PDB file of C-alpha atoms in Angstrom:
ATOM      1  CA  MET E   1      -0.022   0.251   0.200  1.00 97.00           C
ATOM      2  CA  LEU E   2       0.587   3.419  -0.906  1.00 98.00           C
ATOM      3  CA  ILE E   3       0.347   5.850   2.167  1.00 98.00           C
ATOM      4  CA  ALA E   4       0.187   9.840   2.120  1.00 98.00           C
ATOM      5  CA  ILE E   5       1.975  10.839   4.571  1.00 98.00           C
ATOM      6  CA  THR E   6      -0.381  13.747   6.353  1.00 98.00           C
ATOM      7  CA  HIS E   7       1.289  13.902  10.493  1.00 98.00           C
ATOM      8  CA  ALA E   8       4.077  11.561  11.756  1.00 98.00           C
ATOM      9  CA  GLY E   9       5.482  11.957  15.775  1.00 98.00           C
ATOM     10  CA  ILE E  10       8.831  12.232  16.579  1.00 98.00           C
ATOM     11  CA  CYS E  11       9.846   9.335  18.827  1.00 95.00           C
ATOM     12  CA  HIS E  12      12.884   9.436  21.530  1.00 90.00           C
ATOM     13  CA  SER E  13      13.044   6.264  19.650  1.00 91.00           C
ATOM     14  CA  ASP E  14      13.631   8.575  16.796  1.00 96.00           C
ATOM     15  CA  ILE E  15      16.335  10.525  18.501  1.00 93.00           C
ATOM     16  CA  HIS E  16      18.069   7.881  19.957  1.00 89.00           C
ATOM     17  CA  THR E  17      18.532   6.397  15.945  1.00 93.00           C
ATOM     18  CA  VAL E  18      19.628   9.335  14.935  1.00 94.00           C
ATOM     19  CA  ASN E  19      22.009   9.628  17.819  1.00 92.00           C
ATOM     20  CA  GLY E  20      23.204   6.046  17.507  1.00 91.00           C
ATOM     21  CA  ASP E  21      22.504   5.431  21.788  1.00 85.00           C
ATOM     22  CA  TRP E  22      21.990   1.929  20.216  1.00 83.00           C
ATOM     23  CA  GLY E  23      24.688   1.079  18.292  1.00 88.00           C
ATOM     24  CA  PRO E  24      24.661   2.184  13.915  1.00 92.00           C
ATOM     25  CA  GLN E  25      22.670   3.277  11.868  1.00 94.00           C
ATOM     26  CA  PRO E  26      22.695   2.258   8.315  1.00 93.00           C
ATOM     27  CA  PHE E  27      22.481   5.997   7.718  1.00 94.00           C
ATOM     28  CA  PRO E  28      20.715   7.784   5.238  1.00 94.00           C
ATOM     29  CA  VAL E  29      17.899   6.650   7.354  1.00 96.00           C
ATOM     30  CA  VAL E  30      14.066   8.490   8.029  1.00 97.00           C
ATOM     31  CA  PRO E  31      12.945   8.087  11.440  1.00 98.00           C
ATOM     32  CA  GLY E  32       9.822   8.016  12.071  1.00 98.00           C
ATOM     33  CA  HIS E  33       6.719   5.160  13.138  1.00 98.00           C
ATOM     34  CA  GLU E  34       4.783   7.876  14.269  1.00 98.00           C
ATOM     35  CA  ILE E  35       2.584   7.427  11.285  1.00 98.00           C
ATOM     36  CA  VAL E  36      -1.223   8.670   9.662  1.00 98.00           C
ATOM     37  CA  GLY E  37      -1.828   9.898   6.708  1.00 98.00           C
ATOM     38  CA  THR E  38      -4.688   8.136   3.499  1.00 98.00           C
ATOM     39  CA  VAL E  39      -4.576   5.342   2.023  1.00 98.00           C
ATOM     40  CA  ALA E  40      -3.071   6.446  -2.166  1.00 98.00           C
ATOM     41  CA  GLU E  41      -2.683   3.200  -4.039  1.00 98.00           C
ATOM     42  CA  VAL E  42      -3.251  -0.563  -2.802  1.00 98.00           C
ATOM     43  CA  GLY E  43      -2.081  -3.571  -4.953  1.00 96.00           C
ATOM     44  CA  PRO E  44      -3.963  -6.029  -6.678  1.00 96.00           C
ATOM     45  CA  ASP E  45      -3.891  -8.646  -3.701  1.00 96.00           C
ATOM     46  CA  VAL E  46      -4.805  -5.341  -1.317  1.00 97.00           C
ATOM     47  CA  THR E  47      -8.471  -6.000   0.919  1.00 96.00           C
ATOM     48  CA  THR E  48      -8.500  -4.913   3.424  1.00 95.00           C
ATOM     49  CA  HIS E  49      -7.884  -0.721   2.545  1.00 97.00           C
ATOM     50  CA  ARG E  50      -9.582   1.373   0.294  1.00 97.00           C
ATOM     51  CA  VAL E  51      -7.649   4.002  -1.959  1.00 98.00           C
ATOM     52  CA  GLY E  52      -9.119   7.659   0.347  1.00 98.00           C
ATOM     53  CA  ASP E  53      -9.238   5.469   3.416  1.00 98.00           C
ATOM     54  CA  ARG E  54      -7.034   6.484   6.895  1.00 98.00           C
ATOM     55  CA  VAL E  55      -4.415   4.983   8.028  1.00 98.00           C
ATOM     56  CA  GLY E  56      -1.623   4.695  10.765  1.00 98.00           C
ATOM     57  CA  VAL E  57       1.399   2.444  10.794  1.00 98.00           C
ATOM     58  CA  GLY E  58       3.736   1.888  14.166  1.00 98.00           C
ATOM     59  CA  CYS E  59       6.598   0.811  14.504  1.00 98.00           C
ATOM     60  CA  MET E  60       6.945  -2.383  12.902  1.00 98.00           C
ATOM     61  CA  VAL E  61       6.820  -2.690   8.716  1.00 98.00           C
ATOM     62  CA  ASN E  62       7.248  -6.256   9.117  1.00 97.00           C
ATOM     63  CA  SER E  63       7.700  -9.900   9.792  1.00 97.00           C
ATOM     64  CA  CYS E  64       7.896 -13.367   9.637  1.00 97.00           C
ATOM     65  CA  GLY E  65       4.564 -14.905   9.972  1.00 97.00           C
ATOM     66  CA  HIS E  66       4.810 -18.076  10.612  1.00 97.00           C
ATOM     67  CA  CYS E  67       6.516 -18.684  13.532  1.00 98.00           C
ATOM     68  CA  ALA E  68       4.427 -19.169  16.630  1.00 98.00           C
ATOM     69  CA  ASN E  69       4.822 -15.788  18.516  1.00 98.00           C
ATOM     70  CA  CYS E  70       3.738 -14.058  14.637  1.00 98.00           C
ATOM     71  CA  ARG E  71       1.075 -16.850  14.752  1.00 98.00           C
ATOM     72  CA  ALA E  72       0.256 -16.124  18.504  1.00 98.00           C
ATOM     73  CA  GLY E  73      -0.251 -12.369  17.071  1.00 98.00           C
ATOM     74  CA  ASP E  74       2.845 -10.754  18.664  1.00 98.00           C
ATOM     75  CA  GLU E  75       4.784 -10.417  15.361  1.00 98.00           C
ATOM     76  CA  GLN E  76       6.405  -8.385  17.767  1.00 98.00           C
ATOM     77  CA  TYR E  77       8.734 -10.379  19.606  1.00 98.00           C
ATOM     78  CA  CYS E  78       8.912 -12.362  16.161  1.00 98.00           C
ATOM     79  CA  LEU E  79      11.169 -15.045  16.716  1.00 98.00           C
ATOM     80  CA  GLU E  80      12.703 -14.199  13.481  1.00 96.00           C
ATOM     81  CA  GLY E  81      13.090 -10.636  14.244  1.00 96.00           C
ATOM     82  CA  MET E  82       9.788  -8.208  13.532  1.00 97.00           C
ATOM     83  CA  VAL E  83      11.305  -5.075  10.878  1.00 98.00           C
ATOM     84  CA  GLY E  84      10.986  -1.921  12.554  1.00 98.00           C
ATOM     85  CA  THR E  85       9.376   0.967  10.363  1.00 98.00           C
ATOM     86  CA  TYR E  86      13.110   2.068  10.132  1.00 98.00           C
ATOM     87  CA  ALA E  87      16.553   1.973   9.490  1.00 97.00           C
ATOM     88  CA  VAL E  88      16.204  -1.780   9.596  1.00 96.00           C
ATOM     89  CA  THR E  89      16.341  -4.005   7.262  1.00 95.00           C
ATOM     90  CA  ASP E  90      13.649  -5.082   5.400  1.00 94.00           C
ATOM     91  CA  ARG E  91      12.938  -9.364   4.119  1.00 91.00           C
ATOM     92  CA  ASP E  92      13.944  -8.014   1.098  1.00 92.00           C
ATOM     93  CA  GLY E  93      16.534  -6.676   1.814  1.00 93.00           C
ATOM     94  CA  SER E  94      16.186  -3.018   1.533  1.00 93.00           C
ATOM     95  CA  SER E  95      16.732  -0.638   4.090  1.00 95.00           C
ATOM     96  CA  THR E  96      13.259   0.848   5.557  1.00 98.00           C
ATOM     97  CA  GLN E  97      12.305   4.471   5.958  1.00 98.00           C
ATOM     98  CA  GLY E  98       9.863   6.092   8.642  1.00 98.00           C
ATOM     99  CA  GLY E  99       7.062   8.748   8.815  1.00 98.00           C
ATOM    100  CA  TYR E 100       9.337  11.712   9.069  1.00 98.00           C
ATOM    101  CA  SER E 101       8.111  11.965   4.132  1.00 98.00           C
ATOM    102  CA  THR E 102       5.268  12.613   1.979  1.00 98.00           C
ATOM    103  CA  HIS E 103       4.618   9.355   1.937  1.00 98.00           C
ATOM    104  CA  VAL E 104       5.426   5.190   2.416  1.00 98.00           C
ATOM    105  CA  VAL E 105       4.713   2.080   0.823  1.00 97.00           C
ATOM    106  CA  VAL E 106       3.893  -0.398   4.054  1.00 97.00           C
ATOM    107  CA  ASP E 107       2.897  -4.306   3.636  1.00 97.00           C
ATOM    108  CA  ALA E 108      -0.956  -4.243   4.200  1.00 97.00           C
ATOM    109  CA  GLY E 109      -0.734  -6.588   6.238  1.00 97.00           C
ATOM    110  CA  PHE E 110       0.588  -3.793   9.221  1.00 98.00           C
ATOM    111  CA  VAL E 111      -0.876  -0.816   8.513  1.00 98.00           C
ATOM    112  CA  LEU E 112      -3.496   0.005  11.107  1.00 98.00           C
ATOM    113  CA  ARG E 113      -7.509   1.752  10.646  1.00 98.00           C
ATOM    114  CA  VAL E 114      -7.683   4.694  12.197  1.00 98.00           C
ATOM    115  CA  PRO E 115     -11.147   5.538  14.073  1.00 97.00           C
ATOM    116  CA  GLU E 116     -13.600   8.195  13.808  1.00 95.00           C
ATOM    117  CA  GLY E 117     -13.483  10.255  17.175  1.00 91.00           C
ATOM    118  CA  ILE E 118      -9.832  10.464  16.563  1.00 96.00           C
ATOM    119  CA  ASP E 119      -7.982  14.228  14.821  1.00 96.00           C
ATOM    120  CA  SER E 120      -4.837  13.170  12.866  1.00 98.00           C
ATOM    121  CA  ALA E 121      -2.627  14.208  14.655  1.00 98.00           C
ATOM    122  CA  SER E 122      -3.204  12.700  18.065  1.00 98.00           C
ATOM    123  CA  ALA E 123      -3.486   9.680  16.496  1.00 98.00           C
ATOM    124  CA  ALA E 124      -0.365   9.275  15.573  1.00 98.00           C
ATOM    125  CA  PRO E 125       1.657   9.326  18.744  1.00 98.00           C
ATOM    126  CA  LEU E 126      -1.074   6.763  19.616  1.00 98.00           C
ATOM    127  CA  LEU E 127       0.932   4.466  17.100  1.00 98.00           C
ATOM    128  CA  CYS E 128       4.229   4.357  19.335  1.00 98.00           C
ATOM    129  CA  ALA E 129       2.858   6.216  22.437  1.00 97.00           C
ATOM    130  CA  GLY E 130      -0.156   4.756  22.838  1.00 98.00           C
ATOM    131  CA  ILE E 131       0.047   1.136  21.796  1.00 98.00           C
ATOM    132  CA  THR E 132       3.654   1.194  24.202  1.00 98.00           C
ATOM    133  CA  THR E 133       1.797   1.778  27.262  1.00 98.00           C
ATOM    134  CA  PHE E 134      -1.498  -0.097  27.176  1.00 98.00           C
ATOM    135  CA  SER E 135      -0.101  -3.071  26.344  1.00 98.00           C
ATOM    136  CA  PRO E 136       1.551  -3.887  29.601  1.00 98.00           C
ATOM    137  CA  LEU E 137      -1.294  -2.665  31.127  1.00 98.00           C
ATOM    138  CA  ARG E 138      -4.109  -4.765  29.408  1.00 98.00           C
ATOM    139  CA  ARG E 139      -0.826  -8.053  30.511  1.00 98.00           C
ATOM    140  CA  TRP E 140      -0.562  -6.772  33.889  1.00 98.00           C
ATOM    141  CA  GLY E 141      -4.369  -6.134  34.426  1.00 98.00           C
ATOM    142  CA  ALA E 142      -5.112  -2.526  35.061  1.00 98.00           C
ATOM    143  CA  GLY E 143      -8.633  -1.502  35.850  1.00 98.00           C
ATOM    144  CA  PRO E 144     -11.164  -1.435  38.647  1.00 98.00           C
ATOM    145  CA  GLY E 145      -9.267  -2.073  42.229  1.00 98.00           C
ATOM    146  CA  LYS E 146      -5.879  -2.386  40.343  1.00 98.00           C
ATOM    147  CA  LYS E 147      -2.939   0.508  42.099  1.00 98.00           C
ATOM    148  CA  VAL E 148      -1.040   1.440  39.066  1.00 98.00           C
ATOM    149  CA  ALA E 149       1.696   4.432  39.445  1.00 98.00           C
ATOM    150  CA  LEU E 150       4.059   5.122  36.298  1.00 98.00           C
ATOM    151  CA  VAL E 151       6.867   6.487  35.810  1.00 98.00           C
ATOM    152  CA  VAL E 152       7.260  10.009  34.834  1.00 94.00           C
ATOM    153  CA  LEU E 153       4.844  12.145  32.618  1.00 96.00           C
ATOM    154  CA  GLY E 154       6.433  12.730  29.553  1.00 94.00           C
ATOM    155  CA  GLY E 155       5.408  11.529  25.798  1.00 94.00           C
ATOM    156  CA  LEU E 156       4.761   7.642  27.469  1.00 96.00           C
ATOM    157  CA  GLY E 157       3.672   8.690  30.605  1.00 96.00           C
ATOM    158  CA  HIS E 158       0.758  11.659  29.698  1.00 97.00           C
ATOM    159  CA  MET E 159      -0.646   8.502  27.483  1.00 98.00           C
ATOM    160  CA  ALA E 160      -0.539   5.477  30.317  1.00 98.00           C
ATOM    161  CA  VAL E 161      -2.749   7.934  31.903  1.00 98.00           C
ATOM    162  CA  LYS E 162      -4.960   8.605  30.175  1.00 98.00           C
ATOM    163  CA  LEU E 163      -5.480   4.728  29.663  1.00 98.00           C
ATOM    164  CA  ALA E 164      -4.761   3.312  33.048  1.00 98.00           C
ATOM    165  CA  HIS E 165      -7.797   5.922  33.927  1.00 98.00           C
ATOM    166  CA  ALA E 166     -10.725   5.065  30.922  1.00 98.00           C
ATOM    167  CA  LEU E 167      -9.256   1.614  32.442  1.00 98.00           C
ATOM    168  CA  GLY E 168     -10.396   1.411  35.045  1.00 98.00           C
ATOM    169  CA  ALA E 169      -7.896   2.002  37.727  1.00 98.00           C
ATOM    170  CA  GLU E 170      -6.775   3.907  40.794  1.00 98.00           C
ATOM    171  CA  VAL E 171      -4.160   5.857  39.211  1.00 98.00           C
ATOM    172  CA  THR E 172      -0.975   7.801  40.243  1.00 98.00           C
ATOM    173  CA  VAL E 173       1.950   9.764  38.941  1.00 98.00           C
ATOM    174  CA  LEU E 174       5.386   9.002  39.995  1.00 98.00           C
ATOM    175  CA  SER E 175       7.479  12.005  38.847  1.00 97.00           C
ATOM    176  CA  GLN E 176      10.894  14.243  39.656  1.00 95.00           C
ATOM    177  CA  SER E 177       9.365  17.347  40.989  1.00 96.00           C
ATOM    178  CA  LEU E 178       5.450  18.151  41.139  1.00 97.00           C
ATOM    179  CA  LYS E 179       5.976  21.132  37.862  1.00 96.00           C
ATOM    180  CA  LYS E 180       3.299  18.632  36.162  1.00 96.00           C
ATOM    181  CA  GLN E 181       0.959  18.044  38.808  1.00 98.00           C
ATOM    182  CA  GLU E 182      -1.606  19.853  37.645  1.00 98.00           C
ATOM    183  CA  ASP E 183      -1.407  18.317  33.738  1.00 97.00           C
ATOM    184  CA  GLY E 184      -1.097  14.638  35.036  1.00 98.00           C
ATOM    185  CA  LEU E 185      -4.602  15.789  37.448  1.00 98.00           C
ATOM    186  CA  ARG E 186      -6.335  16.512  34.421  1.00 98.00           C
ATOM    187  CA  LEU E 187      -5.544  13.505  32.717  1.00 98.00           C
ATOM    188  CA  GLY E 188      -7.122  11.336  34.696  1.00 98.00           C
ATOM    189  CA  ALA E 189      -4.295  11.364  37.776  1.00 98.00           C
ATOM    190  CA  ASP E 190      -5.710  10.578  41.296  1.00 98.00           C
ATOM    191  CA  ALA E 191      -2.208  10.967  43.258  1.00 98.00           C
ATOM    192  CA  TYR E 192       0.425  12.628  42.225  1.00 98.00           C
ATOM    193  CA  PHE E 193       3.998  11.854  43.864  1.00 98.00           C
ATOM    194  CA  ALA E 194       7.421  13.901  43.112  1.00 98.00           C
ATOM    195  CA  THR E 195      10.490  10.951  43.537  1.00 97.00           C
ATOM    196  CA  SER E 196      12.938  13.641  44.354  1.00 96.00           C
ATOM    197  CA  ASP E 197      11.299  13.552  47.987  1.00 96.00           C
ATOM    198  CA  PRO E 198      12.879  10.804  50.085  1.00 88.00           C
ATOM    199  CA  ASP E 199       9.714  10.440  51.550  1.00 97.00           C
ATOM    200  CA  THR E 200       7.758   9.788  48.959  1.00 98.00           C
ATOM    201  CA  PHE E 201       9.490   6.498  48.839  1.00 97.00           C
ATOM    202  CA  SER E 202       8.736   5.176  52.381  1.00 97.00           C
ATOM    203  CA  GLU E 203       5.284   6.015  52.069  1.00 98.00           C
ATOM    204  CA  LEU E 204       4.221   4.926  48.977  1.00 98.00           C
ATOM    205  CA  ALA E 205       6.202   1.368  50.216  1.00 98.00           C
ATOM    206  CA  GLY E 206       4.293  -1.747  49.155  1.00 98.00           C
ATOM    207  CA  ARG E 207       1.353  -0.223  47.719  1.00 98.00           C
ATOM    208  CA  PHE E 208       0.875  -0.503  43.810  1.00 98.00           C
ATOM    209  CA  ASP E 209      -0.020  -3.841  41.634  1.00 98.00           C
ATOM    210  CA  LEU E 210       2.060  -2.401  38.819  1.00 98.00           C
ATOM    211  CA  ILE E 211       4.386   0.131  37.521  1.00 98.00           C
ATOM    212  CA  VAL E 212       5.574   0.747  34.046  1.00 98.00           C
ATOM    213  CA  ASN E 213       8.190   2.539  33.985  1.00 98.00           C
ATOM    214  CA  THR E 214       8.155   4.750  30.028  1.00 95.00           C
ATOM    215  CA  VAL E 215      11.906   6.731  31.013  1.00 91.00           C
ATOM    216  CA  SER E 216      14.357   6.261  29.609  1.00 83.00           C
ATOM    217  CA  ALA E 217      16.614   6.979  31.288  1.00 87.00           C
ATOM    218  CA  VAL E 218      18.721   4.495  33.871  1.00 92.00           C
ATOM    219  CA  ILE E 219      16.780   4.463  37.657  1.00 94.00           C
ATOM    220  CA  ASP E 220      17.103   2.997  40.882  1.00 96.00           C
ATOM    221  CA  VAL E 221      15.413   0.254  39.990  1.00 97.00           C
ATOM    222  CA  ASP E 222      15.810  -1.392  43.523  1.00 97.00           C
ATOM    223  CA  ALA E 223      13.768   1.751  44.644  1.00 97.00           C
ATOM    224  CA  TYR E 224      10.878   1.568  43.109  1.00 98.00           C
ATOM    225  CA  LEU E 225       9.973  -2.098  43.280  1.00 98.00           C
ATOM    226  CA  SER E 226       9.692  -1.918  46.562  1.00 98.00           C
ATOM    227  CA  LEU E 227       7.181   0.304  46.200  1.00 98.00           C
ATOM    228  CA  LEU E 228       5.058  -2.503  43.865  1.00 98.00           C
ATOM    229  CA  ALA E 229       1.695  -5.457  46.789  1.00 98.00           C
ATOM    230  CA  VAL E 230       3.159  -8.934  46.901  1.00 98.00           C
ATOM    231  CA  ASP E 231       3.262 -10.358  43.428  1.00 98.00           C
ATOM    232  CA  GLY E 232       3.660  -6.407  42.061  1.00 98.00           C
ATOM    233  CA  ALA E 233       5.029  -6.357  38.706  1.00 98.00           C
ATOM    234  CA  LEU E 234       7.092  -3.446  38.232  1.00 98.00           C
ATOM    235  CA  VAL E 235       7.367  -3.458  33.571  1.00 98.00           C
ATOM    236  CA  ASN E 236      10.100  -1.379  31.851  1.00 97.00           C
ATOM    237  CA  VAL E 237       8.815  -0.056  28.430  1.00 96.00           C
ATOM    238  CA  GLY E 238      11.755   2.354  28.146  1.00 89.00           C
ATOM    239  CA  ALA E 239      14.511   1.520  26.497  1.00 82.00           C
ATOM    240  CA  PRO E 240      17.743   3.332  28.013  1.00 82.00           C
ATOM    241  CA  ALA E 241      21.138   3.391  26.325  1.00 76.00           C
ATOM    242  CA  GLU E 242      22.938   2.376  29.514  1.00 85.00           C
ATOM    243  CA  PRO E 243      22.434  -1.417  31.501  1.00 89.00           C
ATOM    244  CA  LEU E 244      20.308  -1.072  34.815  1.00 91.00           C
ATOM    245  CA  SER E 245      20.917  -2.997  37.914  1.00 93.00           C
ATOM    246  CA  LEU E 246      18.979  -4.487  40.554  1.00 94.00           C
ATOM    247  CA  ASN E 247      19.208  -6.921  43.768  1.00 97.00           C
ATOM    248  CA  ALA E 248      18.076 -10.047  43.558  1.00 97.00           C
ATOM    249  CA  MET E 249      16.399  -9.552  47.418  1.00 97.00           C
ATOM    250  CA  SER E 250      14.751  -6.830  46.031  1.00 97.00           C
ATOM    251  CA  LEU E 251      12.257  -9.145  44.294  1.00 98.00           C
ATOM    252  CA  ILE E 252      13.041 -12.599  46.879  1.00 97.00           C
ATOM    253  CA  GLY E 253      10.758 -10.658  48.394  1.00 94.00           C
ATOM    254  CA  GLY E 254       7.401  -9.596  47.832  1.00 96.00           C
ATOM    255  CA  ARG E 255       7.152 -12.474  45.267  1.00 98.00           C
ATOM    256  CA  ARG E 256       7.717  -9.314  42.536  1.00 98.00           C
ATOM    257  CA  THR E 257       7.666  -9.416  38.575  1.00 98.00           C
ATOM    258  CA  TYR E 258      10.175  -6.923  37.452  1.00 97.00           C
ATOM    259  CA  ALA E 259       9.307  -7.222  33.321  1.00 97.00           C
ATOM    260  CA  GLY E 260       9.674  -5.732  29.927  1.00 97.00           C
ATOM    261  CA  SER E 261       7.041  -4.673  27.481  1.00 98.00           C
ATOM    262  CA  MET E 262       7.889  -3.516  23.799  1.00 95.00           C
ATOM    263  CA  ILE E 263       4.779  -1.703  21.278  1.00 97.00           C
ATOM    264  CA  GLY E 264       1.884  -4.779  20.664  1.00 98.00           C
ATOM    265  CA  GLY E 265       0.893  -6.895  18.148  1.00 98.00           C
ATOM    266  CA  VAL E 266      -1.064  -5.849  14.600  1.00 98.00           C
ATOM    267  CA  ALA E 267      -4.904  -6.401  16.478  1.00 98.00           C
ATOM    268  CA  GLU E 268      -3.903  -5.360  20.393  1.00 98.00           C
ATOM    269  CA  THR E 269      -2.420  -2.486  18.411  1.00 98.00           C
ATOM    270  CA  GLN E 270      -5.669  -1.535  16.408  1.00 98.00           C
ATOM    271  CA  GLU E 271      -8.119  -2.619  19.668  1.00 98.00           C
ATOM    272  CA  MET E 272      -6.351   0.285  21.526  1.00 98.00           C
ATOM    273  CA  LEU E 273      -6.967   2.810  18.690  1.00 98.00           C
ATOM    274  CA  ASP E 274     -10.742   1.138  18.636  1.00 98.00           C
ATOM    275  CA  PHE E 275     -10.712   1.979  22.176  1.00 98.00           C
ATOM    276  CA  CYS E 276      -8.889   4.995  23.078  1.00 98.00           C
ATOM    277  CA  ALA E 277     -11.926   6.834  19.770  1.00 98.00           C
ATOM    278  CA  ALA E 278     -14.802   4.717  22.622  1.00 98.00           C
ATOM    279  CA  HIS E 279     -13.089   6.742  25.085  1.00 98.00           C
ATOM    280  CA  GLY E 280     -11.960  10.116  23.750  1.00 97.00           C
ATOM    281  CA  ILE E 281      -8.732   9.514  23.685  1.00 98.00           C
ATOM    282  CA  GLY E 282      -5.294  11.083  22.252  1.00 98.00           C
ATOM    283  CA  ALA E 283      -2.470  12.333  22.411  1.00 98.00           C
ATOM    284  CA  GLU E 284      -1.144  16.319  23.688  1.00 98.00           C
ATOM    285  CA  VAL E 285       0.212  17.461  20.960  1.00 98.00           C
ATOM    286  CA  GLU E 286       2.543  20.076  19.699  1.00 98.00           C
ATOM    287  CA  VAL E 287       2.129  19.978  16.025  1.00 98.00           C
ATOM    288  CA  ILE E 288       5.914  20.904  14.164  1.00 98.00           C
ATOM    289  CA  PRO E 289       6.088  21.480  10.580  1.00 98.00           C
ATOM    290  CA  ALA E 290       8.869  19.811   9.540  1.00 98.00           C
ATOM    291  CA  ASP E 291      11.965  22.446   9.561  1.00 97.00           C
ATOM    292  CA  GLN E 292      11.679  22.195  13.410  1.00 98.00           C
ATOM    293  CA  VAL E 293      13.003  19.103  13.928  1.00 98.00           C
ATOM    294  CA  ASN E 294      15.704  19.622  15.165  1.00 97.00           C
ATOM    295  CA  GLU E 295      14.730  22.618  17.847  1.00 98.00           C
ATOM    296  CA  ALA E 296      12.074  19.853  18.815  1.00 98.00           C
ATOM    297  CA  TYR E 297      14.336  17.312  19.786  1.00 98.00           C
ATOM    298  CA  GLU E 298      17.050  19.689  21.337  1.00 97.00           C
ATOM    299  CA  ARG E 299      13.239  20.171  23.313  1.00 97.00           C
ATOM    300  CA  VAL E 300      12.148  16.381  24.037  1.00 94.00           C
ATOM    301  CA  LEU E 301      16.255  16.390  25.577  1.00 92.00           C
ATOM    302  CA  ALA E 302      15.262  19.050  27.952  1.00 93.00           C
ATOM    303  CA  SER E 303      11.470  17.471  28.665  1.00 89.00           C
ATOM    304  CA  ASP E 304      10.029  20.627  27.382  1.00 94.00           C
ATOM    305  CA  VAL E 305       7.220  19.479  25.444  1.00 95.00           C
ATOM    306  CA  ARG E 306       3.368  18.723  26.892  1.00 93.00           C
ATOM    307  CA  TYR E 307       3.003  15.784  25.837  1.00 96.00           C
ATOM    308  CA  ARG E 308       4.360  14.870  21.828  1.00 97.00           C
ATOM    309  CA  PHE E 309       5.176  16.515  19.157  1.00 98.00           C
ATOM    310  CA  VAL E 310       3.894  15.788  15.488  1.00 98.00           C
ATOM    311  CA  ILE E 311       5.274  17.255  12.129  1.00 98.00           C
ATOM    312  CA  ASP E 312       2.593  18.195   9.136  1.00 98.00           C
ATOM    313  CA  THR E 313       4.232  16.984   6.034  1.00 98.00           C
ATOM    314  CA  ALA E 314       2.354  19.089   4.253  1.00 97.00           C
ATOM    315  CA  THR E 315       5.324  21.331   5.702  1.00 97.00           C
ATOM    316  CA  LEU E 316       8.321  19.531   3.248  1.00 95.00           C
ATOM    317  CA  ALA E 317       6.204  19.959   0.336  1.00 82.00           C
TER     318      ALA E 317
END
């Protein structure tokens, strides 16, 4: 399918890639895996979408399709390696290129329907930030009667707050300071604590059933594990360039789990989009022209965005 792109979100992963934080990259690279646009052309075997449909593309554009994980709907964990939307060698040997562009060609099996009720700019970050947080919230049972904490209120964290609240969980934000407290409560948090306050970790010890860590930097894993109730889980979705460490007793002492999660499969991503449309959920975005991408990167690194930059790709013309 050929997609005419209208909006492309800026993810911290784009910056990691451009900066080489995750190793050498196959430059030149076109980043962008939060893509919304309209179908411009379809191949003869495409039956899922038609020309003119509003669609989205997330963090992957291919997988083997036949391994156990792909057959189970977990294409993101393809045993032969899922194909990322950019900076990855596709199964035909070409290098994938992403959404900071006017058009993209994608296998129809990895194209999502963007439902009515979400504007395109607000929908774009759902294809990464939305599914990255929705998947662990679903997997670890966030819902009524569950106490969920989210670290921190940023591009991923603000989506996690909205989604956890809509799922019915009691939501707490754990952030370095209280400067975004008003936003957090407005987005659906029930409580907001500053992790720079040493009393926070003693006050909240053993409280949460689930903590989703969205930080792409090193954290004190043991300190956050201490906030979990028995059988609680700390799930990492942020991807720091540096290794993390923990003391095994932090797990053993409360039958706790430390886990990771990476986006979601195609079906789960569609479920997330439909859920967001049904609950009126979109990302909080600042739409920018393409010539402000470098400035946007600097502002992301300075935590100076509330809460996701989205490129208006019409400005590329």
